[in-house]
Structure formats: structure tokens, C-alpha cells
Coordinates of C-alpha atoms in Angstrom, one line a residue:
X653 CA -2.2 -41.9 -57.2
X654 CA -1.9 -43.4 -54.1
X655 CA -4.6 -44.7 -51.8
X656 CA -4.0 -46.4 -47.7
X657 CA -6.9 -48.2 -46.5
X658 CA -7.1 -46.2 -42.9
X659 CA -6.3 -42.8 -45.1
X660 CA -10.2 -41.9 -45.4
X661 CA -11.4 -43.7 -41.6
X662 CA -8.9 -41.3 -40.3
X663 CA -9.8 -37.7 -42.9
X664 CA -13.5 -38.2 -41.0
X665 CA -12.6 -38.9 -38.0
X666 CA -10.6 -35.8 -37.8
X667 CA -13.3 -33.6 -39.3
X668 CA -14.2 -32.5 -36.2
X669 CA -12.0 -30.9 -34.7
X670 CA -12.8 -27.9 -36.9
X671 CA -15.0 -26.5 -34.4
X672 CA -11.6 -25.6 -32.5
X673 CA -10.5 -23.7 -35.0
X674 CA -11.5 -19.1 -34.1
X675 CA -12.0 -17.7 -37.6
X676 CA -15.5 -18.1 -39.3
X677 CA -15.9 -19.5 -42.8
X678 CA -17.3 -17.1 -45.1
X679 CA -19.9 -17.1 -47.3
X680 CA -19.5 -14.0 -49.3
X681 CA -15.4 -13.7 -50.7
X682 CA -15.9 -10.3 -51.2
X683 CA -18.9 -7.8 -51.5
X684 CA -18.6 -6.9 -55.0
X685 CA -19.1 -2.2 -55.7
X686 CA -17.9 0.2 -58.1
X687 CA -13.7 1.9 -57.1
X688 CA -14.6 5.5 -55.9
X689 CA -12.1 6.8 -58.5
X690 CA -13.6 5.4 -61.3
X691 CA -16.7 7.7 -60.4
X692 CA -14.3 10.8 -59.6
X693 CA -11.7 10.2 -62.6
X694 CA -12.5 14.0 -64.1
X695 CA -11.4 15.6 -60.2
X696 CA -8.9 12.9 -59.5
X697 CA -5.3 12.6 -60.3
X698 CA -4.8 10.3 -62.4
X699 CA -2.5 7.0 -61.7
X700 CA 0.1 8.9 -63.4
X701 CA 0.6 10.9 -60.3
X702 CA 0.1 7.7 -57.6
X703 CA 2.5 6.2 -55.7
X704 CA 4.2 3.8 -58.1
X705 CA 6.0 1.3 -57.9
X706 CA 8.3 -0.8 -60.4
X707 CA 8.9 -3.9 -60.3
X708 CA 11.6 -5.2 -62.3
X709 CA 11.8 -7.8 -65.4
X710 CA 12.6 -10.9 -65.0
X711 CA 15.3 -12.4 -66.2
X712 CA 13.8 -15.6 -68.2
X713 CA 16.9 -17.4 -68.9
X714 CA 17.6 -17.7 -65.2
X715 CA 13.7 -18.1 -64.1
X716 CA 13.7 -20.5 -67.0
X717 CA 17.1 -23.3 -65.4
X718 CA 15.8 -23.2 -62.3
X719 CA 12.1 -24.4 -63.8
X720 CA 14.3 -27.2 -66.0
X721 CA 16.3 -28.3 -61.8
X722 CA 12.3 -28.0 -60.7
X723 CA 11.8 -31.0 -63.1
X724 CA 14.5 -32.8 -63.1
X725 CA 14.1 -32.9 -59.8
X726 CA 10.6 -34.0 -59.7
X727 CA 9.5 -30.3 -57.5
X728 CA 5.6 -29.0 -58.0
X729 CA 5.7 -26.5 -61.3
X730 CA 5.6 -23.0 -60.0
X731 CA 4.1 -20.6 -62.0
X732 CA 4.6 -18.3 -61.2
X733 CA 7.4 -15.8 -59.5
X734 CA 7.1 -13.5 -56.9
X735 CA 8.6 -10.2 -57.1
X736 CA 9.0 -8.9 -53.2
X737 CA 8.0 -5.8 -52.3
X738 CA 7.5 -4.9 -49.2
X739 CA 5.2 -1.7 -49.3
X740 CA 3.2 -0.6 -46.6
X741 CA 0.4 0.8 -49.0
X742 CA -1.2 2.7 -46.4
X743 CA 2.1 4.3 -45.6
X744 CA 3.2 5.4 -48.2
X745 CA 0.3 5.1 -51.1
X746 CA -1.8 8.5 -52.2
X747 CA -4.2 9.6 -49.9
X748 CA -7.4 11.5 -51.8
X749 CA -10.4 13.4 -49.5
X750 CA -13.5 12.9 -51.7
X751 CA -16.3 15.2 -52.5
X752 CA -18.3 12.5 -50.6
X753 CA -16.7 13.3 -47.8
X754 CA -14.5 9.5 -47.7
X755 CA -10.9 9.2 -48.0
X756 CA -9.1 6.7 -50.8
X757 CA -4.9 5.6 -50.3
X758 CA -4.4 4.4 -53.8
X759 CA -1.1 2.5 -54.4
X760 CA 0.2 1.0 -58.4
X761 CA 2.3 -1.4 -58.7
X762 CA 3.5 -2.0 -62.1
X763 CA 5.7 -4.7 -64.3
X764 CA 6.1 -4.0 -67.9
X765 CA 6.5 -8.1 -69.2
X766 CA 3.5 -9.1 -67.3
X767 CA 0.3 -10.2 -68.3
X768 CA -1.1 -11.3 -64.7
X769 CA -0.3 -9.9 -61.9
X770 CA -1.6 -10.8 -58.0
X771 CA -0.6 -10.0 -54.4
X772 CA 0.9 -11.9 -51.2
X773 CA -0.2 -9.8 -48.1
X774 CA 1.9 -10.4 -45.3
X775 CA -0.1 -8.0 -43.1
X776 CA -3.6 -8.0 -44.0
X777 CA -6.0 -6.2 -41.2
X778 CA -9.2 -4.7 -42.4
X779 CA -10.6 -1.7 -39.9
X780 CA -14.9 -2.2 -39.7
X781 CA -16.6 0.5 -42.3
X782 CA -13.0 0.5 -44.3
X783 CA -12.9 -1.0 -47.7
X784 CA -10.8 -2.1 -50.7
X785 CA -10.4 -2.8 -54.3
X786 CA -7.5 -4.3 -56.7
X787 CA -7.3 -3.8 -60.7
X788 CA -5.9 -3.4 -63.1
X789 CA -4.9 -0.6 -65.2
X790 CA -8.0 -0.2 -67.8
X791 CA -10.7 -0.7 -64.6
X792 CA -11.7 -3.9 -66.8
X793 CA -10.6 -6.3 -64.5
X794 CA -11.8 -5.6 -60.4
X795 CA -11.9 -7.5 -57.6
X796 CA -13.3 -6.7 -54.5
X797 CA -14.5 -5.2 -52.2
X798 CA -12.8 -6.8 -49.4
X799 CA -13.6 -6.1 -45.9
X800 CA -13.3 -6.6 -42.1
X801 CA -15.2 -10.0 -43.0
X802 CA -12.0 -10.9 -45.5
X803 CA -9.6 -10.7 -42.5
X804 CA -7.5 -13.8 -40.8
X805 CA -6.3 -14.8 -37.9
X806 CA -2.3 -15.6 -39.3
X807 CA -2.6 -11.8 -41.0
X808 CA -1.9 -12.8 -44.6
X809 CA -3.9 -12.5 -48.0
X810 CA -3.7 -12.9 -51.1
X811 CA -5.8 -11.7 -54.0
X812 CA -6.4 -14.3 -56.8
X813 CA -4.7 -13.1 -60.2
X814 CA -5.3 -10.3 -62.6
X815 CA -5.4 -9.5 -65.9
X816 CA -2.3 -7.4 -67.4
X817 CA 0.8 -5.7 -66.2
X818 CA 0.1 -3.2 -63.7
X819 CA -2.6 -3.8 -60.3
X820 CA -3.9 -1.0 -57.7
X821 CA -5.2 -1.1 -55.0
X822 CA -7.8 1.2 -53.7
X823 CA -8.6 1.4 -50.0
X824 CA -12.2 3.5 -48.9
X825 CA -12.3 5.2 -45.6
X826 CA -13.7 7.5 -43.4
X827 CA -10.9 8.2 -41.7
X828 CA -7.3 9.9 -43.0
X829 CA -4.4 8.6 -42.8
X830 CA -3.3 10.0 -39.4
X831 CA -6.1 7.8 -38.0
X832 CA -6.3 5.1 -39.4
X833 CA -5.7 1.8 -38.2
X834 CA -6.0 -1.1 -41.4
X835 CA -2.7 -2.7 -41.7
X836 CA -2.0 -3.3 -45.5
X837 CA 1.4 -4.9 -46.3
X838 CA 2.3 -6.9 -49.1
X839 CA 5.1 -9.4 -49.8
X840 CA 5.2 -10.0 -52.8
X841 CA 3.7 -9.1 -56.2
X842 CA 3.3 -12.0 -58.1
X843 CA 4.2 -12.6 -61.7
X844 CA 2.5 -15.1 -63.6
X845 CA 4.9 -15.7 -66.5
X846 CA 3.7 -18.5 -67.5
X847 CA 0.8 -17.0 -69.5
X848 CA 3.5 -15.1 -71.6
X849 CA 2.3 -14.9 -75.0
X850 CA -0.7 -17.0 -74.5
X851 CA -2.9 -14.6 -73.5
X852 CA -4.3 -11.4 -74.6
X853 CA -6.7 -8.8 -73.9
X854 CA -10.3 -9.1 -72.9
X855 CA -11.7 -8.4 -76.3
X856 CA -8.7 -10.4 -78.5
X857 CA -9.2 -13.5 -76.5
X858 CA -5.8 -14.8 -77.2
X859 CA -6.3 -18.5 -76.0
X860 CA -3.4 -19.2 -73.0
X861 CA -3.2 -23.3 -73.0
X862 CA -0.6 -24.5 -70.7
X863 CA -1.1 -28.1 -70.5
X864 CA -0.4 -31.0 -73.5
X865 CA -2.6 -30.5 -76.3
X866 CA -3.4 -34.1 -75.7
X867 CA -5.6 -33.4 -72.3
X868 CA -9.2 -34.2 -72.7
X869 CA -11.9 -30.5 -71.2
X870 CA -14.5 -31.6 -68.5
X871 CA -16.9 -30.2 -71.4
X872 CA -16.2 -32.3 -73.7
X873 CA -18.3 -35.5 -74.3
X874 CA -16.5 -37.6 -71.4
X875 CA -17.1 -35.6 -69.2
X876 CA -20.4 -35.8 -69.5
X877 CA -21.7 -38.0 -66.4
X878 CA -18.7 -36.6 -64.4
X879 CA -19.6 -32.8 -64.4
X880 CA -21.8 -32.4 -60.6
X881 CA -18.9 -33.8 -59.0
X882 CA -16.7 -31.9 -61.0
X883 CA -17.9 -29.2 -59.4
X884 CA -16.1 -30.0 -56.5
X885 CA -12.5 -29.4 -57.8
X886 CA -10.6 -26.9 -58.1
X887 CA -7.3 -25.3 -58.6
X888 CA -5.0 -24.1 -56.0
X889 CA -2.3 -21.6 -56.5
X890 CA -0.2 -22.3 -53.5
X891 CA 2.8 -19.8 -52.1
X892 CA 6.3 -22.5 -52.8
X893 CA 8.0 -19.9 -50.8
X894 CA 10.0 -17.4 -51.6
X895 CA 6.9 -15.3 -52.8
X896 CA 6.6 -18.0 -55.3
X897 CA 3.1 -19.7 -56.4
X898 CA 2.9 -23.9 -57.2
X899 CA -0.7 -25.0 -58.7
X900 CA -2.4 -28.9 -57.4
X901 CA -5.9 -30.4 -57.8
X902 CA -8.4 -31.2 -55.5
X903 CA -11.7 -32.1 -54.3
X904 CA -14.5 -31.6 -51.4
X905 CA -15.9 -33.9 -50.1
X906 CA -18.4 -35.3 -47.5
X907 CA -18.2 -36.3 -44.4
X908 CA -20.3 -38.6 -42.3
X909 CA -22.4 -36.0 -40.3
X910 CA -23.6 -34.6 -43.5
X911 CA -23.3 -31.5 -42.4
X912 CA -22.3 -29.0 -45.9
X913 CA -18.5 -28.8 -43.9
X914 CA -15.7 -27.1 -45.9
X915 CA -13.6 -30.2 -46.1
X916 CA -10.8 -30.7 -48.7
X917 CA -9.1 -33.2 -49.4
X918 CA -5.4 -33.1 -51.2
X919 CA -2.2 -34.4 -51.4
X920 CA 0.2 -33.8 -48.7
X921 CA 3.6 -33.4 -50.5
X922 CA 1.3 -29.8 -52.2
X923 CA 1.3 -28.0 -48.9
X924 CA 4.1 -28.8 -47.0
X925 CA 7.4 -30.1 -49.7
X926 CA 8.8 -29.1 -52.7
X927 CA 8.7 -31.9 -54.4
X928 CA 11.7 -33.9 -54.4
X929 CA 12.2 -37.9 -54.5
X930 CA 14.8 -37.0 -50.7
X931 CA 11.1 -37.0 -48.9
X932 CA 12.8 -33.0 -47.8
X933 CA 9.7 -31.9 -46.7
X934 CA 11.2 -28.3 -45.2
X935 CA 12.2 -26.9 -47.9
X936 CA 11.1 -23.9 -50.6
X937 CA 8.0 -24.0 -48.7
X938 CA 5.9 -21.3 -46.7
X939 CA 3.8 -24.5 -45.3
X940 CA 5.2 -27.5 -42.8
X941 CA 2.1 -28.8 -40.7
X942 CA 2.7 -31.9 -39.2
X943 CA -1.8 -33.0 -37.8
X944 CA -0.4 -35.6 -35.1
X945 CA 2.5 -34.1 -33.8
X946 CA 0.9 -30.2 -33.9
X947 CA 4.3 -29.4 -35.7
X948 CA 4.2 -26.3 -38.0
X949 CA 2.1 -24.2 -39.2
X950 CA -1.5 -25.3 -40.1
X951 CA -3.2 -21.7 -41.1
X952 CA -2.7 -21.8 -45.4
X953 CA -4.5 -18.4 -45.2
X954 CA -3.1 -17.4 -48.0
X955 CA -4.4 -20.0 -50.8
X956 CA -6.1 -19.4 -53.5
X957 CA -9.0 -21.9 -54.3
X958 CA -10.4 -22.2 -58.5
X959 CA -13.8 -23.1 -59.0
X960 CA -15.3 -24.0 -62.2
X961 CA -12.7 -23.5 -64.6
X962 CA -14.2 -25.4 -66.9
X963 CA -13.3 -23.0 -70.0
X964 CA -16.0 -22.4 -72.5
X965 CA -16.5 -25.7 -74.2
X966 CA -14.7 -29.0 -75.0
X967 CA -11.4 -28.3 -76.9
X968 CA -11.9 -24.5 -76.2
X969 CA -8.7 -23.7 -73.9
X970 CA -8.5 -19.8 -71.3
X971 CA -8.4 -16.9 -72.4
X972 CA -8.4 -13.4 -71.1
X973 CA -12.3 -13.8 -70.0
X974 CA -11.8 -17.1 -67.3
X975 CA -9.5 -15.3 -65.9
X976 CA -11.5 -12.4 -65.1
X977 CA -14.4 -14.6 -64.5
X978 CA -13.0 -16.8 -62.4
X979 CA -14.8 -17.9 -58.6
X980 CA -12.3 -18.1 -56.2
X981 CA -12.2 -18.0 -51.7
X982 CA -8.7 -17.8 -49.8
X983 CA -7.6 -19.8 -46.8
X984 CA -7.9 -22.9 -44.7
X985 CA -6.3 -24.9 -42.3
X986 CA -4.7 -28.6 -42.2
X987 CA -7.5 -31.1 -40.1
X988 CA -4.8 -34.6 -41.1
X989 CA -2.2 -34.8 -43.9
X990 CA 0.6 -37.6 -43.6
X991 CA 3.6 -36.4 -43.6
X992 CA 5.7 -39.9 -44.5
X993 CA 6.2 -38.6 -48.5
X994 CA 6.5 -42.8 -49.2
X995 CA 3.0 -42.6 -47.1
X996 CA -0.7 -42.4 -48.4
X997 CA 0.4 -38.8 -48.6
X998 CA -2.9 -37.6 -47.9
X999 CA -4.0 -34.0 -46.3
X1000 CA -7.0 -32.7 -45.5
X1001 CA -8.2 -29.5 -45.9
X1002 CA -10.5 -26.8 -44.0
X1003 CA -11.5 -24.1 -46.0
X1004 CA -11.8 -21.1 -44.5
X1005 CA -14.5 -19.4 -47.4
X1006 CA -17.0 -22.1 -47.6
X1007 CA -18.0 -22.3 -51.7
X1008 CA -20.4 -23.8 -50.7
X1009 CA -22.5 -21.2 -49.2
X1010 CA -22.2 -18.7 -52.9
X1011 CA -24.4 -19.9 -55.3
X1012 CA -22.4 -17.9 -57.6
X1013 CA -20.0 -21.3 -57.6
X1014 CA -22.3 -24.1 -57.2
X1015 CA -19.9 -26.9 -55.2
X1016 CA -20.1 -30.5 -55.1
X1017 CA -19.9 -32.1 -51.2
X1018 CA -18.1 -35.5 -53.1
X1019 CA -19.4 -38.3 -51.9
X1020 CA -16.1 -41.9 -51.3
X1021 CA -16.0 -44.8 -50.4
X1022 CA -12.9 -46.6 -48.5
X1023 CA -14.0 -50.6 -48.7
X1024 CA -11.9 -52.7 -51.3
X1025 CA -14.6 -53.0 -53.9
X1026 CA -13.2 -50.5 -57.4
X1027 CA -16.5 -49.7 -58.8
X1028 CA -15.5 -50.1 -62.8
X1029 CA -14.1 -47.6 -64.5
X1030 CA -11.0 -44.8 -62.8
X1031 CA -11.6 -41.3 -63.5
X1032 CA -9.7 -38.5 -62.4
X1033 CA -10.6 -35.1 -63.2
X1034 CA -7.4 -32.7 -62.6
X1035 CA -6.2 -29.4 -63.9
X1036 CA -2.9 -29.9 -65.5
X1037 CA -0.4 -27.1 -65.3
X1038 CA -3.3 -24.9 -63.9
X1039 CA -4.8 -25.3 -66.9
X1040 CA -8.8 -25.6 -67.1
X1041 CA -10.4 -29.0 -65.3
X1042 CA -9.6 -32.0 -67.2
X1043 CA -10.4 -35.9 -67.4
X1044 CA -8.7 -39.0 -67.4
X1045 CA -10.6 -42.6 -68.2
X1046 CA -9.2 -45.5 -66.8
X1047 CA -11.0 -48.3 -68.4
X1048 CA -9.6 -51.4 -66.2
X1049 CA -9.3 -51.8 -62.5
X1050 CA -6.1 -50.1 -60.7
X1051 CA -2.9 -52.3 -60.3
X1052 CA -1.8 -53.3 -57.4
X1053 CA 2.2 -52.1 -57.2
X1054 CA 2.5 -51.7 -54.0
X1055 CA 1.1 -52.7 -50.5
X1056 CA 0.2 -49.5 -50.3
X1057 CA -0.3 -47.7 -53.1
X1058 CA -2.3 -48.8 -57.0
X1059 CA -1.6 -47.7 -60.1
X1060 CA -3.6 -46.3 -62.8
X1061 CA -3.0 -46.0 -66.2
X1062 CA -5.6 -43.5 -68.5
X1063 CA -6.3 -44.8 -71.5
X1064 CA -7.0 -43.2 -74.8
X1065 CA -10.4 -42.5 -75.5
X1066 CA -12.1 -43.0 -78.4
X1067 CA -13.4 -39.0 -78.9
X1068 CA -10.8 -37.0 -77.7
X1069 CA -7.2 -37.7 -77.3
X1070 CA -5.5 -39.2 -74.0
X1071 CA -5.7 -37.4 -71.3
X1072 CA -2.4 -37.9 -68.8
X1073 CA -1.7 -36.4 -65.6
X1074 CA 0.8 -33.4 -65.4
X1075 CA 2.1 -31.1 -63.1
X1076 CA -0.5 -29.2 -61.0
X1077 CA -2.3 -32.3 -61.2
X1078 CA -1.3 -34.0 -58.1
X1079 CA -4.0 -34.2 -54.8
X1080 CA -6.7 -33.8 -57.6
X1081 CA -8.8 -37.5 -56.9
X1082 CA -9.8 -40.6 -58.4
X1083 CA -13.8 -41.0 -58.2
X1084 CA -14.9 -45.7 -59.7
X1085 CA -17.7 -45.2 -62.0
X1086 CA -20.4 -44.5 -59.0
X1087 CA -19.2 -41.2 -58.7
X1088 CA -17.0 -41.6 -55.5
X1089 CA -13.5 -40.2 -54.6
X1090 CA -11.6 -43.5 -54.0
X1091 CA -8.2 -42.4 -53.9
X1092 CA -5.8 -38.9 -55.1
X1093 CA -2.9 -37.9 -57.3
X1094 CA 0.5 -38.8 -56.2
X1095 CA 2.6 -38.9 -59.4
X1096 CA 4.4 -39.7 -62.0
X1097 CA 3.9 -36.5 -64.5
X1098 CA 3.7 -38.2 -68.1
X1099 CA 3.0 -35.4 -71.0
X1100 CA 1.0 -35.5 -74.5
X1101 CA 4.9 -35.7 -76.4
X1102 CA 5.7 -39.7 -74.6
X1103 CA 3.0 -41.7 -76.2
X1104 CA 5.8 -44.6 -75.8
X1105 CA 4.9 -44.5 -71.8
X1106 CA 1.2 -45.2 -70.6
X1107 CA 0.5 -42.2 -68.4
X1108 CA 0.1 -43.9 -64.6
X1109 CA -0.5 -42.5 -61.5
X1110 CA -0.1 -43.7 -58.3
X1111 CA -3.2 -44.1 -55.8
X1112 CA -3.1 -43.8 -51.8
X1113 CA -5.7 -44.7 -50.0

């Protein structure tokens, strides 16, 4: 896990540039409500008669080979595979006039081998008054209503994970198809194959543990003193090119103005490289940006941030309920970063949707310390392989591994196993005993199955 003496000074110095951006920060991520078609099931045609796009099953042999190649090259682990959709929903969908006088347009994607899906939008613009719902086949998982407040200037958008093998979009409008001016264009449907055989329905709660069984939940006794700062740590799901998505971690971080700006610290290799070791930042990635030169795309409007993804209790892993009930925000700007892979590897984001304004999320802006003084233990809070929030403890001071990096070797605790960092932990914060961030995770990945190799992370300040 890497850190440099200049990183946090640079981070806070650029925090004020957020006022230059045009998009607004929204506290309300969606309006809620019920899709109108649910109220008129007896009079509407069933989903069997709605326009449906049946997507091919994944070639798992090919997928597994690609994932092995990613692991060999140190790339961020893939969370889901993007199936090309290239669909203009409002042009191709089924339009119906409701008894209320409203119009709805429905379109369904079906992928028989999927258990969790999400959508990536290439062009998303809702007209004032229009609403969009997204739901699974039995209606047990509903997202929305999304409105014009969710529009981003880039036109990009994404939905959170949705449990099931189908995903239906339902636009609600006061205008006919011919007069409607909203735009809903889907580029990819993401199949989260990592959950296959690991998740059941909301009723049977089949566990979906993704990380190693040695990981220690933030809800275990080891996390008792750090759950407040843990509320500022989020799981990131982001496009990595070609419609596929990956996991990383990061934390809300305060500034010296104490003005509740939604600043978010993560690793630069999460935002603009596939994590390969030759320093090539442009392979297989949607976002490439250098804040110093202003070159590249600074908007990450289709990034998803999952908050309070903690799990119900110590030792219990996630199930369908946790995915259905997850609190998310969408979109970010890159304010500052270090695009040299061998340097500080930090990225400071400004979140478009502010989790601080949502009482249900209960997010916390975490403090930081850019001095050379390390106060006792080092605590890592992270989402390994996109799993529930975990905590790792180092009872010793970090080791100076170079002029730029420090190394933390996480220890086995007396209560629960031996947490380690895995793919998806990148960008997560390291706290000192005073619960202040003093670095973010860069690498390296280890696993529970390699006890002879002490878990360690490079640390950058």
C-alpha cells in the first residue's frame, strides 16, 4: 500500500475545483415508488408479450481463461462480463396506454445463465416528468424511479446490481411514443457470473461469499472501534472496457474547509489502468485521465458506489437480501491523481451523488494525517473481491520499503482468522490508531490459501 509526503497536500489543494463542474450533486439517488404496470397487471399484457432481448449464455471456459490471464498480469479482478446490447429502449420497446392516461414503455433483457445483472447506458437523458423503473421478473427487486435529476452531462449512467436472470426497464410518461423526447440507450447488460452458484433467491438466502474464508468482517469484534470510519468506506463497481466491470475500494475523505464536500480517495490504477505491471494505463479501460495535464476523460458517470455493504453480523456472508437492499450512488469526477504507476497511485474523486445527504446511508467523511508519525496499529478496511466490508490489522508500525512506499503486514487476530488484501481491496484506506487515514492500498494481492506468505500491502503517502 503506497503513500508519499505530497499526496494529501495535493489532494486537499485541488478540492476547491469542484465548483467548476456543471453537474449538480444530488442527495436523492432515486424517487422510489412502484412501477405502474404492477398496479394494472390484470389489464396489461404480461411480460411474455413485451419486447424481449434474449442474450447469449457466457462461454465460461473462455471467461475463466481470460480471468486467469488477468490474474497472471496483476489486473483488477473482473466482477461481471458485458454482453453487447446496443438497444434504443424507447424506439424498440413495447408502448402501452394505461387507464390512468399515462403511457409506459417496457423492454426486457433475458439471460438464462445469469443470477445477477446490471445495465450500462451509453446515452441516458430523461425529460422532466418522465420516470424510469428497473426490476426483475418476479418484481421482488425494483430500482427507481429515476428522473431527470439522474441525468449526467456525459449521457452515461448505470444501474446497481439486480438479482435475477432478467431485467425489465419501464418508462412512465405523459406523452406518446411519437412525442416523447427522453433517451434511453443501453450499451451493455452485465452478467455478474462471479455470483453463479453462490446466490439464491430472497427466500432461501444462499450465501455468496466471494473472498477467502480467512477474512474478518467489520462486524466482528476486531472492527468494534472502527465501524464509524468504516461507514465512509465503499465498494466500487466500475467499467473496465468492453462492457465488463471490476471491483475496487475507497473512502470518503474530509477537507480542511469541513464543508461536507463528497471527496473520495481510491487508487489511481483502479480508475485508469487494467493493473498490468508494465505501466500501460490505456489497455482495456473506459476512463483515462491525467489531472495535471487535463488530458483524457475526467467523468466517471457510470461508476457505482456501494455503501454500508457490511453484512448482517460477524461470520455471515452476503445473500440476495444484501444485494437487493444495498444503498448506492452513481457517478464521480476525477479531481486529482498520480498517473505514474510507480509513484503514489492515488486518485481523488468528487462524487456526483452525495451520500452524506442521504440519512439512510449514514456515510462518514474520514479524517487524515499527512505527518510522518504513525500512531500504533495500522487498520485496513476494504472489500476483497467485492465482498462484504472486511477489516485487517497490523499490530506493528509500517515498514519503509522504499523512499515512496511503506509496507503493512497484517497479523492474525486472536478472535477471527487472518485478514488479507485481495483483488478488489485496491484503493482502500489504511487508518492509524487515531482512526485517521494515512495511505491507500496499492497492492499486493495474496490469499487465505498462502499462509507461508505474510500478507502485505504497499502503502503510499
